[in-house]
mmCIF file of C-alpha atoms and ligand atoms in Angstrom:
data_model
loop_
_atom_site.group_PDB
_atom_site.id
_atom_site.type_symbol
_atom_site.label_atom_id
_atom_site.label_comp_id
_atom_site.label_asym_id
_atom_site.label_seq_id
_atom_site.Cartn_x
_atom_site.Cartn_y
_atom_site.Cartn_z
ATOM 1 C CA MET A 1 -10.587 4.220 12.580
ATOM 2 C CA VAL A 2 -12.301 1.760 14.995
ATOM 3 C CA GLU A 3 -10.392 -0.596 17.172
ATOM 4 C CA PHE A 4 -11.614 -3.252 19.583
ATOM 5 C CA LYS A 5 -9.034 -4.210 22.162
ATOM 6 C CA ASN A 6 -9.832 -7.302 24.239
ATOM 7 C CA VAL A 7 -13.445 -6.300 24.312
ATOM 8 C CA THR A 8 -15.854 -8.408 26.421
ATOM 9 C CA LYS A 9 -19.548 -7.754 27.021
ATOM 10 C CA ILE A 10 -21.433 -9.660 29.674
ATOM 11 C CA TYR A 11 -25.141 -8.961 30.242
ATOM 12 C CA LYS A 12 -26.137 -9.593 33.854
ATOM 13 C CA GLY A 13 -26.238 -13.215 34.790
ATOM 14 C CA LYS A 14 -25.484 -14.434 31.253
ATOM 15 C CA THR A 15 -22.517 -16.051 29.434
ATOM 16 C CA PRO A 16 -20.501 -13.425 27.534
ATOM 17 C CA ALA A 17 -22.388 -11.949 24.535
ATOM 18 C CA VAL A 18 -18.944 -10.877 23.205
ATOM 19 C CA SER A 19 -15.659 -12.487 24.387
ATOM 20 C CA ASN A 20 -12.353 -10.843 24.097
ATOM 21 C CA ALA A 21 -12.799 -9.296 20.642
ATOM 22 C CA ASN A 22 -9.770 -7.814 18.911
ATOM 23 C CA ILE A 23 -10.617 -6.129 15.641
ATOM 24 C CA LYS A 24 -9.171 -3.231 13.688
ATOM 25 C CA ILE A 25 -11.324 -1.447 11.147
ATOM 26 C CA GLU A 26 -9.403 0.976 8.935
ATOM 27 C CA LYS A 27 -10.757 4.207 7.509
ATOM 28 C CA GLY A 28 -12.750 3.674 4.310
ATOM 29 C CA GLU A 29 -13.385 -0.016 4.931
ATOM 30 C CA PHE A 30 -16.728 -1.657 4.473
ATOM 31 C CA CYS A 31 -16.727 -4.038 7.376
ATOM 32 C CA CYS A 32 -19.439 -6.694 7.774
ATOM 33 C CA PHE A 33 -20.153 -8.459 11.038
ATOM 34 C CA ILE A 34 -21.715 -11.801 10.125
ATOM 35 C CA GLY A 35 -22.903 -14.753 12.178
ATOM 36 C CA THR A 36 -25.971 -16.612 13.319
ATOM 37 C CA SER A 37 -28.662 -14.950 15.457
ATOM 38 C CA GLY A 38 -27.531 -14.299 19.020
ATOM 39 C CA SER A 39 -23.809 -14.571 18.171
ATOM 40 C CA GLY A 40 -23.119 -11.014 19.438
ATOM 41 C CA LYS A 41 -23.068 -8.919 16.284
ATOM 42 C CA THR A 42 -25.446 -6.196 17.438
ATOM 43 C CA THR A 43 -23.748 -6.042 20.854
ATOM 44 C CA LEU A 44 -20.348 -5.701 19.217
ATOM 45 C CA MET A 45 -21.530 -2.897 16.947
ATOM 46 C CA ARG A 46 -23.451 -1.004 19.672
ATOM 47 C CA MET A 47 -20.319 -0.806 21.827
ATOM 48 C CA ILE A 48 -18.863 1.497 19.143
ATOM 49 C CA ASN A 49 -21.388 4.284 19.765
ATOM 50 C CA ARG A 50 -21.912 3.271 23.405
ATOM 51 C CA MET A 51 -25.489 2.150 22.995
ATOM 52 C CA ASN A 52 -24.146 -0.830 24.892
ATOM 53 C CA SER A 53 -21.636 -0.406 27.647
ATOM 54 C CA ILE A 54 -18.318 -2.305 27.582
ATOM 55 C CA THR A 55 -17.763 -4.794 30.394
ATOM 56 C CA SER A 56 -13.994 -4.958 29.864
ATOM 57 C CA GLY A 57 -11.477 -3.998 27.272
ATOM 58 C CA GLN A 58 -11.479 -0.864 25.108
ATOM 59 C CA VAL A 59 -13.131 0.473 21.961
ATOM 60 C CA LEU A 60 -11.156 3.217 20.260
ATOM 61 C CA ILE A 61 -12.248 5.599 17.576
ATOM 62 C CA ASN A 62 -9.280 7.303 15.869
ATOM 63 C CA GLY A 63 -7.184 6.201 18.814
ATOM 64 C CA GLU A 64 -9.447 7.665 21.433
ATOM 65 C CA ASP A 65 -11.396 5.597 23.960
ATOM 66 C CA VAL A 66 -15.137 5.879 23.289
ATOM 67 C CA ASN A 67 -15.646 6.215 27.037
ATOM 68 C CA SER A 68 -13.756 9.467 26.969
ATOM 69 C CA PHE A 69 -16.536 11.141 24.905
ATOM 70 C CA ASN A 70 -19.879 12.374 25.999
ATOM 71 C CA ALA A 71 -22.165 9.566 24.875
ATOM 72 C CA VAL A 72 -24.769 11.799 23.202
ATOM 73 C CA ASP A 73 -22.137 13.729 21.262
ATOM 74 C CA LEU A 74 -20.528 10.478 20.186
ATOM 75 C CA ARG A 75 -23.810 9.061 18.858
ATOM 76 C CA ARG A 76 -24.518 12.228 16.833
ATOM 77 C CA LYS A 77 -21.068 11.880 15.227
ATOM 78 C CA ILE A 78 -21.793 8.334 14.107
ATOM 79 C CA GLY A 79 -24.495 7.539 11.573
ATOM 80 C CA TYR A 80 -26.810 4.650 12.574
ATOM 81 C CA VAL A 81 -29.252 2.726 10.413
ATOM 82 C CA ILE A 82 -31.577 0.079 11.819
ATOM 83 C CA GLN A 83 -33.838 -2.505 10.281
ATOM 84 C CA ASN A 84 -37.162 -0.728 10.219
ATOM 85 C CA ASN A 85 -35.601 2.639 9.267
ATOM 86 C CA GLY A 86 -36.607 4.301 12.551
ATOM 87 C CA LEU A 87 -38.269 7.264 10.782
ATOM 88 C CA MET A 88 -40.525 9.390 12.946
ATOM 89 C CA PRO A 89 -44.089 8.865 11.553
ATOM 90 C CA HIS A 90 -45.402 12.315 12.417
ATOM 91 C CA MET A 91 -42.453 14.137 10.829
ATOM 92 C CA THR A 92 -42.021 14.897 7.135
ATOM 93 C CA ILE A 93 -39.191 13.183 5.217
ATOM 94 C CA LYS A 94 -37.336 16.509 5.270
ATOM 95 C CA ASP A 95 -37.633 16.874 9.026
ATOM 96 C CA ASN A 96 -36.584 13.283 9.438
ATOM 97 C CA ILE A 97 -33.455 13.577 7.367
ATOM 98 C CA ILE A 98 -32.174 16.813 8.900
ATOM 99 C CA LEU A 99 -32.909 15.693 12.456
ATOM 100 C CA VAL A 100 -29.291 15.260 13.513
ATOM 101 C CA PRO A 101 -27.915 18.384 11.688
ATOM 102 C CA LYS A 102 -30.695 20.335 13.406
ATOM 103 C CA LEU A 103 -29.692 19.012 16.747
ATOM 104 C CA LEU A 104 -26.185 20.069 15.873
ATOM 105 C CA LYS A 105 -27.628 23.554 15.302
ATOM 106 C CA TRP A 106 -26.772 23.913 11.620
ATOM 107 C CA PRO A 107 -28.069 27.266 10.140
ATOM 108 C CA LYS A 108 -31.412 27.145 8.425
ATOM 109 C CA GLU A 109 -30.201 27.639 4.805
ATOM 110 C CA LYS A 110 -27.621 24.905 5.255
ATOM 111 C CA LEU A 111 -30.347 22.530 6.490
ATOM 112 C CA GLU A 112 -32.512 23.288 3.474
ATOM 113 C CA GLN A 113 -29.684 22.662 1.097
ATOM 114 C CA ARG A 114 -28.657 19.484 2.908
ATOM 115 C CA ALA A 115 -32.202 18.097 2.661
ATOM 116 C CA LYS A 116 -32.130 18.556 -1.138
ATOM 117 C CA GLU A 117 -28.683 16.932 -1.465
ATOM 118 C CA LEU A 118 -29.785 13.984 0.668
ATOM 119 C CA ILE A 119 -33.009 13.290 -1.274
ATOM 120 C CA GLN A 120 -30.914 13.266 -4.361
ATOM 121 C CA LEU A 121 -28.446 10.822 -2.812
ATOM 122 C CA ALA A 122 -31.450 8.610 -2.015
ATOM 123 C CA GLU A 123 -32.340 8.750 -5.721
ATOM 124 C CA LEU A 124 -35.829 10.036 -4.899
ATOM 125 C CA PRO A 125 -37.668 13.098 -6.291
ATOM 126 C CA GLU A 126 -37.338 16.365 -4.314
ATOM 127 C CA SER A 127 -41.168 16.510 -3.898
ATOM 128 C CA TYR A 128 -40.854 13.546 -1.486
ATOM 129 C CA LEU A 129 -39.339 15.871 1.122
ATOM 130 C CA ASP A 130 -42.789 17.060 2.064
ATOM 131 C CA ARG A 131 -44.289 13.611 2.358
ATOM 132 C CA TYR A 132 -44.734 11.540 5.478
ATOM 133 C CA PRO A 133 -42.970 8.219 5.878
ATOM 134 C CA SER A 134 -46.248 6.239 5.522
ATOM 135 C CA GLU A 135 -46.617 7.767 2.032
ATOM 136 C CA LEU A 136 -43.426 5.964 0.890
ATOM 137 C CA SER A 137 -42.860 2.261 0.115
ATOM 138 C CA GLY A 138 -40.762 0.177 2.508
ATOM 139 C CA GLY A 139 -37.756 0.401 0.230
ATOM 140 C CA GLN A 140 -38.064 4.140 -0.186
ATOM 141 C CA GLN A 141 -38.397 4.639 3.560
ATOM 142 C CA GLN A 142 -35.183 2.641 4.035
ATOM 143 C CA ARG A 143 -33.442 4.779 1.379
ATOM 144 C CA ILE A 144 -34.295 7.765 3.633
ATOM 145 C CA GLY A 145 -33.054 5.782 6.636
ATOM 146 C CA VAL A 146 -29.693 5.234 4.861
ATOM 147 C CA VAL A 147 -29.075 8.817 3.737
ATOM 148 C CA ARG A 148 -30.253 10.134 7.110
ATOM 149 C CA ALA A 149 -27.235 8.400 8.619
ATOM 150 C CA LEU A 150 -25.006 10.479 6.353
ATOM 151 C CA ALA A 151 -26.861 13.736 7.015
ATOM 152 C CA ALA A 152 -24.387 15.375 9.347
ATOM 153 C CA ASP A 153 -21.494 14.200 7.253
ATOM 154 C CA GLN A 154 -20.542 11.499 9.792
ATOM 155 C CA ASP A 155 -17.322 9.646 8.956
ATOM 156 C CA LEU A 156 -18.503 6.427 10.433
ATOM 157 C CA ILE A 157 -21.831 4.725 9.650
ATOM 158 C CA LEU A 158 -23.182 1.750 11.536
ATOM 159 C CA MET A 159 -25.967 -0.400 10.002
ATOM 160 C CA ASP A 160 -27.664 -3.223 11.853
ATOM 161 C CA GLU A 161 -29.312 -5.662 9.413
ATOM 162 C CA PRO A 162 -30.789 -2.638 7.603
ATOM 163 C CA PHE A 163 -32.346 -4.543 4.769
ATOM 164 C CA GLY A 164 -33.514 -7.696 6.587
ATOM 165 C CA ALA A 165 -37.213 -6.814 6.254
ATOM 166 C CA LEU A 166 -37.166 -6.015 2.509
ATOM 167 C CA ASP A 167 -37.999 -8.196 -0.413
ATOM 168 C CA PRO A 168 -35.020 -9.501 -2.432
ATOM 169 C CA ILE A 169 -35.250 -7.003 -5.321
ATOM 170 C CA THR A 170 -35.620 -3.956 -3.129
ATOM 171 C CA ARG A 171 -32.877 -5.317 -0.952
ATOM 172 C CA GLU A 172 -30.476 -5.529 -3.941
ATOM 173 C CA ASN A 173 -31.318 -1.988 -4.973
ATOM 174 C CA LEU A 174 -30.577 -0.769 -1.450
ATOM 175 C CA GLN A 175 -27.276 -2.694 -1.374
ATOM 176 C CA ASP A 176 -26.361 -0.981 -4.641
ATOM 177 C CA LEU A 177 -27.188 2.393 -3.089
ATOM 178 C CA VAL A 178 -25.123 1.759 0.034
ATOM 179 C CA GLN A 179 -22.207 0.484 -2.017
ATOM 180 C CA LYS A 180 -22.283 3.518 -4.225
ATOM 181 C CA LEU A 181 -22.542 5.896 -1.270
ATOM 182 C CA GLN A 182 -19.598 4.234 0.398
ATOM 183 C CA GLN A 183 -17.445 4.291 -2.730
ATOM 184 C CA ASP A 184 -18.352 7.927 -3.499
ATOM 185 C CA THR A 185 -17.831 9.235 0.050
ATOM 186 C CA GLY A 186 -14.967 6.950 1.232
ATOM 187 C CA LYS A 187 -16.604 6.783 4.663
ATOM 188 C CA THR A 188 -16.169 3.853 6.969
ATOM 189 C CA PHE A 189 -19.136 1.481 7.190
ATOM 190 C CA VAL A 190 -19.785 -1.218 9.764
ATOM 191 C CA PHE A 191 -22.627 -3.371 8.683
ATOM 192 C CA VAL A 192 -24.302 -6.257 10.542
ATOM 193 C CA THR A 193 -25.869 -9.008 8.450
ATOM 194 C CA HIS A 194 -26.617 -12.726 8.648
ATOM 195 C CA ASP A 195 -26.669 -13.020 4.896
ATOM 196 C CA MET A 196 -23.422 -14.180 3.323
ATOM 197 C CA ASP A 197 -24.335 -13.035 -0.143
ATOM 198 C CA GLU A 198 -24.904 -9.536 1.223
ATOM 199 C CA ALA A 199 -21.571 -9.618 3.054
ATOM 200 C CA LEU A 200 -19.644 -10.891 0.050
ATOM 201 C CA LYS A 201 -21.271 -8.264 -2.197
ATOM 202 C CA LEU A 202 -20.526 -5.316 0.076
ATOM 203 C CA ALA A 203 -17.593 -6.063 2.380
ATOM 204 C CA THR A 204 -13.930 -5.304 2.069
ATOM 205 C CA HIS A 205 -13.458 -6.780 5.554
ATOM 206 C CA ILE A 206 -15.534 -9.525 7.271
ATOM 207 C CA VAL A 207 -15.741 -10.419 10.913
ATOM 208 C CA ILE A 208 -17.396 -13.768 11.571
ATOM 209 C CA MET A 209 -19.005 -14.222 14.956
ATOM 210 C CA HIS A 210 -20.091 -17.362 16.716
ATOM 211 C CA ASP A 211 -21.267 -17.632 20.347
ATOM 212 C CA GLY A 212 -19.711 -14.308 21.224
ATOM 213 C CA GLN A 213 -16.351 -15.243 19.690
ATOM 214 C CA VAL A 214 -14.678 -13.688 16.661
ATOM 215 C CA VAL A 215 -13.983 -16.842 14.653
ATOM 216 C CA GLN A 216 -12.486 -15.147 11.656
ATOM 217 C CA ASN A 217 -11.457 -11.572 10.916
ATOM 218 C CA ASP A 218 -10.197 -11.189 7.402
ATOM 219 C CA THR A 219 -10.723 -10.134 3.795
ATOM 220 C CA PRO A 220 -13.583 -11.775 1.892
ATOM 221 C CA THR A 221 -11.081 -13.515 -0.389
ATOM 222 C CA ASN A 222 -9.184 -15.020 2.446
ATOM 223 C CA ILE A 223 -12.390 -16.115 4.168
ATOM 224 C CA LEU A 224 -13.530 -17.900 0.984
ATOM 225 C CA GLN A 225 -10.193 -19.485 0.332
ATOM 226 C CA LYS A 226 -9.035 -20.214 3.847
ATOM 227 C CA PRO A 227 -12.081 -20.645 6.074
ATOM 228 C CA ALA A 228 -10.870 -20.790 9.701
ATOM 229 C CA ASN A 229 -13.004 -23.780 10.729
ATOM 230 C CA GLU A 230 -16.076 -25.868 9.958
ATOM 231 C CA PHE A 231 -18.451 -23.230 11.226
ATOM 232 C CA VAL A 232 -17.120 -20.714 8.674
ATOM 233 C CA GLU A 233 -17.263 -23.379 5.969
ATOM 234 C CA ASN A 234 -20.927 -24.018 6.711
ATOM 235 C CA LEU A 235 -21.628 -20.321 6.747
ATOM 236 C CA ILE A 236 -20.001 -19.907 3.367
ATOM 237 C CA GLY A 237 -21.776 -22.947 1.996
ATOM 238 C CA GLU A 238 -20.522 -25.664 -0.346
ATOM 239 C CA GLU A 239 -21.484 -23.884 -3.523
ATOM 240 C CA ARG A 240 -19.436 -20.774 -2.720
ATOM 241 C CA LEU A 241 -16.514 -22.862 -1.467
ATOM 242 C CA ALA A 242 -16.429 -24.753 -4.760
ATOM 243 C CA GLU A 243 -16.569 -21.487 -6.656
ATOM 244 C CA ALA A 244 -13.795 -20.029 -4.554
ATOM 245 C CA LYS A 245 -11.685 -23.110 -5.180
ATOM 246 C CA HIS A 246 -12.067 -22.679 -8.907
ATOM 247 C CA ASP A 247 -11.032 -19.059 -8.380
ATOM 248 C CA THR A 248 -7.477 -20.135 -7.781
ATOM 249 C CA VAL A 249 -7.282 -22.689 -10.598
ATOM 250 C CA GLN A 250 -4.511 -21.876 -13.068
ATOM 251 C CA VAL A 251 -4.540 -22.501 -16.771
ATOM 252 C CA GLN A 252 -1.846 -25.173 -16.475
ATOM 253 C CA GLU A 253 -4.076 -27.276 -14.268
ATOM 254 C CA VAL A 254 -6.696 -27.744 -16.922
ATOM 255 C CA MET A 255 -4.705 -27.466 -20.112
ATOM 256 C CA LEU A 256 -4.133 -30.309 -22.518
ATOM 257 C CA LYS A 257 -0.386 -30.853 -22.825
ATOM 258 C CA THR A 258 -0.332 -32.477 -26.245
ATOM 259 C CA PRO A 259 -1.680 -30.055 -28.793
ATOM 260 C CA VAL A 260 -1.731 -31.119 -32.429
ATOM 261 C CA LYS A 261 0.992 -29.105 -33.999
ATOM 262 C CA ILE A 262 3.066 -28.942 -37.151
ATOM 263 C CA ASN A 263 6.459 -27.507 -38.080
ATOM 264 C CA LEU A 264 6.613 -24.168 -39.889
ATOM 265 C CA GLY A 265 8.616 -25.888 -42.667
ATOM 266 C CA ALA A 266 6.029 -28.590 -43.391
ATOM 267 C CA SER A 267 4.248 -28.857 -46.712
ATOM 268 C CA LEU A 268 0.516 -28.423 -47.124
ATOM 269 C CA LYS A 269 0.129 -32.020 -47.933
ATOM 270 C CA GLU A 270 1.747 -33.036 -44.667
ATOM 271 C CA ALA A 271 -0.596 -30.666 -42.919
ATOM 272 C CA LEU A 272 -3.658 -32.131 -44.574
ATOM 273 C CA VAL A 273 -2.629 -35.660 -43.695
ATOM 274 C CA LEU A 274 -2.080 -34.715 -40.079
ATOM 275 C CA MET A 275 -5.496 -33.024 -39.845
ATOM 276 C CA LYS A 276 -7.184 -36.134 -41.207
ATOM 277 C CA GLU A 277 -5.253 -38.458 -38.960
ATOM 278 C CA ARG A 278 -6.001 -36.479 -35.812
ATOM 279 C CA HIS A 279 -9.532 -35.371 -36.790
ATOM 280 C CA VAL A 280 -8.821 -31.710 -36.215
ATOM 281 C CA ASP A 281 -9.669 -28.672 -38.411
ATOM 282 C CA THR A 282 -6.818 -26.451 -37.223
ATOM 283 C CA LEU A 283 -3.135 -27.030 -36.469
ATOM 284 C CA LEU A 284 -0.874 -24.930 -34.324
ATOM 285 C CA VAL A 285 2.380 -24.130 -36.117
ATOM 286 C CA THR A 286 5.739 -24.056 -34.295
ATOM 287 C CA ASP A 287 9.330 -23.609 -35.352
ATOM 288 C CA ASP A 288 12.161 -26.123 -34.650
ATOM 289 C CA THR A 289 12.409 -24.975 -31.043
ATOM 290 C CA ASP A 290 8.702 -25.166 -30.309
ATOM 291 C CA HIS A 291 8.019 -21.429 -30.439
ATOM 292 C CA LEU A 292 4.450 -20.805 -31.475
ATOM 293 C CA LYS A 293 4.338 -19.047 -34.815
ATOM 294 C CA GLY A 294 0.558 -19.139 -35.628
ATOM 295 C CA MET A 295 -2.039 -21.602 -36.822
ATOM 296 C CA ILE A 296 -3.536 -22.890 -40.005
ATOM 297 C CA SER A 297 -7.106 -23.911 -40.655
ATOM 298 C CA VAL A 298 -8.481 -26.552 -42.933
ATOM 299 C CA ASP A 299 -10.648 -24.009 -44.787
ATOM 300 C CA ARG A 300 -7.722 -21.903 -45.778
ATOM 301 C CA LEU A 301 -5.627 -24.895 -46.558
ATOM 302 C CA GLU A 302 -8.292 -26.198 -48.982
ATOM 303 C CA GLN A 303 -8.628 -22.804 -50.582
ATOM 304 C CA LYS A 304 -4.882 -22.342 -51.152
ATOM 305 C CA TYR A 305 -3.935 -25.940 -51.660
ATOM 306 C CA HIS A 306 -2.873 -25.537 -55.247
ATOM 307 C CA LYS A 307 -1.514 -22.001 -54.985
ATOM 308 C CA ALA A 308 0.667 -22.108 -51.896
ATOM 309 C CA SER A 309 3.556 -24.475 -51.316
ATOM 310 C CA GLY A 310 4.022 -24.670 -47.567
ATOM 311 C CA VAL A 311 2.493 -24.113 -44.124
ATOM 312 C CA SER A 312 4.303 -20.812 -43.745
ATOM 313 C CA ASP A 313 2.346 -19.402 -46.767
ATOM 314 C CA ILE A 314 -1.063 -19.724 -45.251
ATOM 315 C CA LEU A 315 -0.084 -19.061 -41.644
ATOM 316 C CA GLU A 316 -2.467 -16.941 -39.486
ATOM 317 C CA LYS A 317 -0.144 -15.149 -37.158
ATOM 318 C CA GLN A 318 -2.650 -13.245 -34.963
ATOM 319 C CA LEU A 319 -3.452 -15.579 -32.118
ATOM 320 C CA TYR A 320 -4.962 -15.054 -28.703
ATOM 321 C CA THR A 321 -2.814 -16.953 -26.209
ATOM 322 C CA VAL A 322 -2.717 -17.411 -22.452
ATOM 323 C CA LYS A 323 0.069 -18.054 -19.976
ATOM 324 C CA PRO A 324 0.141 -21.328 -17.944
ATOM 325 C CA ASP A 325 0.237 -19.507 -14.611
ATOM 326 C CA ALA A 326 -2.730 -17.201 -15.448
ATOM 327 C CA TYR A 327 -5.813 -17.700 -13.334
ATOM 328 C CA LEU A 328 -8.691 -19.263 -15.117
ATOM 329 C CA ARG A 329 -11.096 -16.789 -13.531
ATOM 330 C CA ASP A 330 -9.302 -14.022 -15.445
ATOM 331 C CA THR A 331 -9.288 -15.767 -18.788
ATOM 332 C CA VAL A 332 -12.343 -18.033 -18.906
ATOM 333 C CA ASP A 333 -14.771 -15.263 -19.922
ATOM 334 C CA ARG A 334 -12.517 -14.044 -22.672
ATOM 335 C CA ILE A 335 -11.965 -17.516 -23.985
ATOM 336 C CA LEU A 336 -15.670 -18.374 -23.961
ATOM 337 C CA LYS A 337 -16.731 -15.071 -25.509
ATOM 338 C CA ARG A 338 -14.295 -15.446 -28.414
ATOM 339 C CA GLY A 339 -16.183 -18.471 -29.567
ATOM 340 C CA VAL A 340 -12.929 -20.305 -30.476
ATOM 341 C CA SER A 341 -12.725 -24.019 -29.685
ATOM 342 C CA TYR A 342 -9.392 -23.747 -27.902
ATOM 343 C CA VAL A 343 -6.685 -21.255 -26.916
ATOM 344 C CA PRO A 344 -2.946 -22.019 -27.105
ATOM 345 C CA VAL A 345 -0.986 -21.754 -23.923
ATOM 346 C CA VAL A 346 2.570 -20.347 -24.218
ATOM 347 C CA ASP A 347 5.224 -19.696 -21.646
ATOM 348 C CA ASP A 348 7.160 -16.447 -21.203
ATOM 349 C CA ASN A 349 9.429 -17.368 -24.132
ATOM 350 C CA HIS A 350 6.381 -17.982 -26.354
ATOM 351 C CA ILE A 351 7.035 -21.717 -26.438
ATOM 352 C CA LEU A 352 3.873 -23.732 -26.932
ATOM 353 C CA VAL A 353 3.171 -25.776 -23.845
ATOM 354 C CA GLY A 354 -0.485 -26.760 -24.249
ATOM 355 C CA ILE A 355 -4.019 -25.717 -25.108
ATOM 356 C CA VAL A 356 -7.129 -24.962 -23.141
ATOM 357 C CA THR A 357 -10.155 -26.392 -24.874
ATOM 358 C CA ARG A 358 -13.528 -24.732 -24.829
ATOM 359 C CA SER A 359 -15.168 -27.989 -23.759
ATOM 360 C CA ALA A 360 -12.868 -28.292 -20.733
ATOM 361 C CA LEU A 361 -13.856 -24.798 -19.679
ATOM 362 C CA VAL A 362 -17.575 -25.308 -20.246
ATOM 363 C CA ASN A 363 -17.386 -28.417 -18.115
ATOM 364 C CA LEU A 364 -15.607 -26.585 -15.392
ATOM 365 C CA VAL A 365 -17.988 -23.604 -15.445
ATOM 366 C CA TYR A 366 -21.048 -25.905 -15.312
ATOM 367 C CA ASN A 367 -19.594 -27.928 -12.466
ATOM 368 C CA THR A 368 -18.951 -24.746 -10.538
ATOM 369 C CA ILE A 369 -22.369 -23.289 -10.985
ATOM 370 C CA TRP A 370 -24.612 -26.281 -10.968
ATOM 371 C CA GLY A 371 -22.576 -29.060 -9.374
ATOM 372 C CA ASP A 372 -24.060 -32.439 -10.243
ATOM 373 C CA ASN A 373 -27.540 -31.047 -10.999
ATOM 374 C CA ASP A 374 -29.033 -30.855 -14.435
ATOM 375 C CA PRO A 375 -28.296 -27.259 -15.570
ATOM 376 C CA LEU A 376 -31.559 -26.930 -17.498
ATOM 377 C CA ALA A 377 -33.751 -28.024 -14.644
ATOM 378 C CA GLU A 378 -32.003 -25.541 -12.424
ATOM 379 C CA THR A 379 -32.486 -22.623 -14.882
ATOM 380 C CA LYS A 380 -36.183 -23.250 -15.034
ATOM 381 C CA THR A 381 -36.736 -22.876 -11.337
ATOM 382 C CA ASN A 382 -34.605 -19.776 -11.193
ATOM 383 C CA SER A 383 -36.463 -17.981 -13.906
ATOM 384 C CA SER A 384 -39.933 -18.522 -12.377
ATOM 385 C CA ASN A 385 -41.187 -15.304 -10.937
ATOM 386 C CA LYS A 386 -41.482 -15.613 -7.213
ATOM 387 C CA GLY A 387 -43.784 -12.617 -6.984
ATOM 388 C CA ALA A 388 -41.468 -10.291 -5.089
ATOM 389 C CA ASP A 389 -42.652 -6.705 -5.121
ATOM 390 C CA SER A 390 -40.206 -4.390 -6.644
ATOM 391 C CA GLU A 391 -39.540 -1.157 -4.825
ATOM 392 C CA ASN A 392 -40.916 1.035 -7.631
ATOM 393 C CA GLU A 393 -44.272 -0.610 -7.755
HETATM 394 P P1 ADP B 401 -26.924 -10.818 17.267
HETATM 395 O O1 ADP B 401 -27.024 -9.406 16.931
HETATM 396 O O2 ADP B 401 -25.756 -11.514 16.690
HETATM 397 O O3 ADP B 401 -28.174 -11.599 17.021
HETATM 398 P P2 ADP B 401 -26.869 -9.897 20.028
HETATM 399 O O4 ADP B 401 -25.691 -9.073 20.125
HETATM 400 O O5 ADP B 401 -28.197 -9.219 19.858
HETATM 401 O O6 ADP B 401 -26.718 -10.979 18.851
HETATM 402 O O7 ADP B 401 -26.986 -10.878 21.278
HETATM 403 C C1 ADP B 401 -25.924 -11.630 21.775
HETATM 404 C C2 ADP B 401 -26.320 -12.324 23.060
HETATM 405 O O8 ADP B 401 -26.592 -11.399 24.064
HETATM 406 C C3 ADP B 401 -27.627 -13.171 22.952
HETATM 407 O O9 ADP B 401 -27.442 -14.320 23.666
HETATM 408 C C4 ADP B 401 -28.639 -12.282 23.489
HETATM 409 O O10 ADP B 401 -29.674 -12.975 24.044
HETATM 410 C C5 ADP B 401 -27.888 -11.487 24.577
HETATM 411 N N1 ADP B 401 -28.422 -10.085 24.764
HETATM 412 C C6 ADP B 401 -28.494 -9.192 23.831
HETATM 413 N N2 ADP B 401 -29.024 -8.038 24.328
HETATM 414 C C7 ADP B 401 -29.257 -8.306 25.664
HETATM 415 C C8 ADP B 401 -29.740 -7.546 26.715
HETATM 416 N N3 ADP B 401 -30.185 -6.259 26.600
HETATM 417 N N4 ADP B 401 -29.856 -8.132 27.945
HETATM 418 C C9 ADP B 401 -29.504 -9.429 28.102
HETATM 419 N N5 ADP B 401 -28.997 -10.197 27.135
HETATM 420 C C10 ADP B 401 -28.888 -9.673 25.949
HETATM 421 MG MG1 MG B 402 -28.622 -8.317 16.038
#
C-alpha cells in the first residue's frame, strides 16, 4: 500500500530529519510511527501525502510514485487527522465532515446521507450535525476529526498524534473508536504517537524512529521480545519488557517435577498414609507406566473409606491438564480462575510429567505486574481518582 524506498528528508541547513528510510506498509495494517520528539515521525508521515517534499528516494502508494500525482488530488484521496482536530470553527459539524466529498463534487443527496452515516460512526447523535465545533467537548470534536478523515471513503488514513491533547479517559475512548473503525473498514492507518501504550494497543506494525533513523520496523510482538537496541528497550520500559519475557514462558519452566502420586492399584489405606506423610489433600493417580488416570481427594477418601477397597474405586477421572510446552500466558488465566490449587502437566502420551501450582503462578503474576513493590500499596495509588474529565461530562 505505502512503500518508502531509501527516503531521506533534509530541511535547509539541517541534519537529515529522516535518513534513508525503507518501510513497507501493507494494505489493512495499522502502522504506528513512534519515537521521541524531533525524531522525524511527522516528516516521515507527511511525505506520504506530499505535505513535505522528499529530498531523495521514493514514496510509493500502490506501486506509484507519489510525485507522479497532482498533490491536491493526492491529499484528498488520503484521510488526515491532526492533534487539534482542525475543524473549521465557523462551519457546522455537517459542513465540516462533508468538506472533502463536497470538494470532490459528490451529489447533494449523497452528501446528506454521508453526513448521517459519519455522525453515527462517530457515535454521536444526529442532532449534532447542526452544531458548531465550539458546542462540542474536546473529545467529541476529535471524534468528528476522525470520521471526517474517512468521509470520502479514503483507503489510507494518516493521523499525527491525534489524541495527544486529550485527557486519559477520553483518549482511551477515541483509541477504541479508531480501532473499531479500522477493524470494520479494513482501511490502512498510519498513526504517529510518542506513547508506547497507545502504539501497543493499536498497532499491527510499529516503526521506531530515533534521530531521523528507523531503528526498528517490525510487529509489536517482535519489538517487545527482540528490541533492536537499548534505545528501543528504554522506549518499551522495564515493566513491559518483563511482561513480554513472561509472555514466552512455557509451563515446563515453572512446573514442579515431583508431584505426589499414587498407583491405580494402591489401597485406600496406602493413599491415606501417603497423604499424611506428604501433607497433601489430593493425590494424582497413575498406572504402572506413569499415565495419568485421575486424582483422589482426602474428602472422598474419608467418605468412602469403609465402603470402597482401592484407589480405583474413588477415582475422579475428569481432570483439567496442561501440556509442558504450552505458553503460560495461554493457561494462567484458566488455571487461576478454576480455583484449583494445582494443575497436572501431561505430555502428548498423557504421561504425568509435573504439576503447576497455583502459588507458583500467583508469584509469577505478581512479579510481572508489580515487580518488587508491595502490591497493595500500588493498588491504592492506582484507584485514587486523578480527576480526569470524561468525555461525556
Ligand atoms: P517528530 O514529529 O518526530 O517530533 P519532526 O518530523 O517534526 O519530528 O521533526 C524532525 C526534525 O526536523 C526536527 O529536528 C525538526 O526540528 C526538523 N523540522 C521539522 N519541520 C521542519 C521545518 N519545516 N523546517 C526545518 N526543520 C524542520
Ligand atoms: Mg510530530
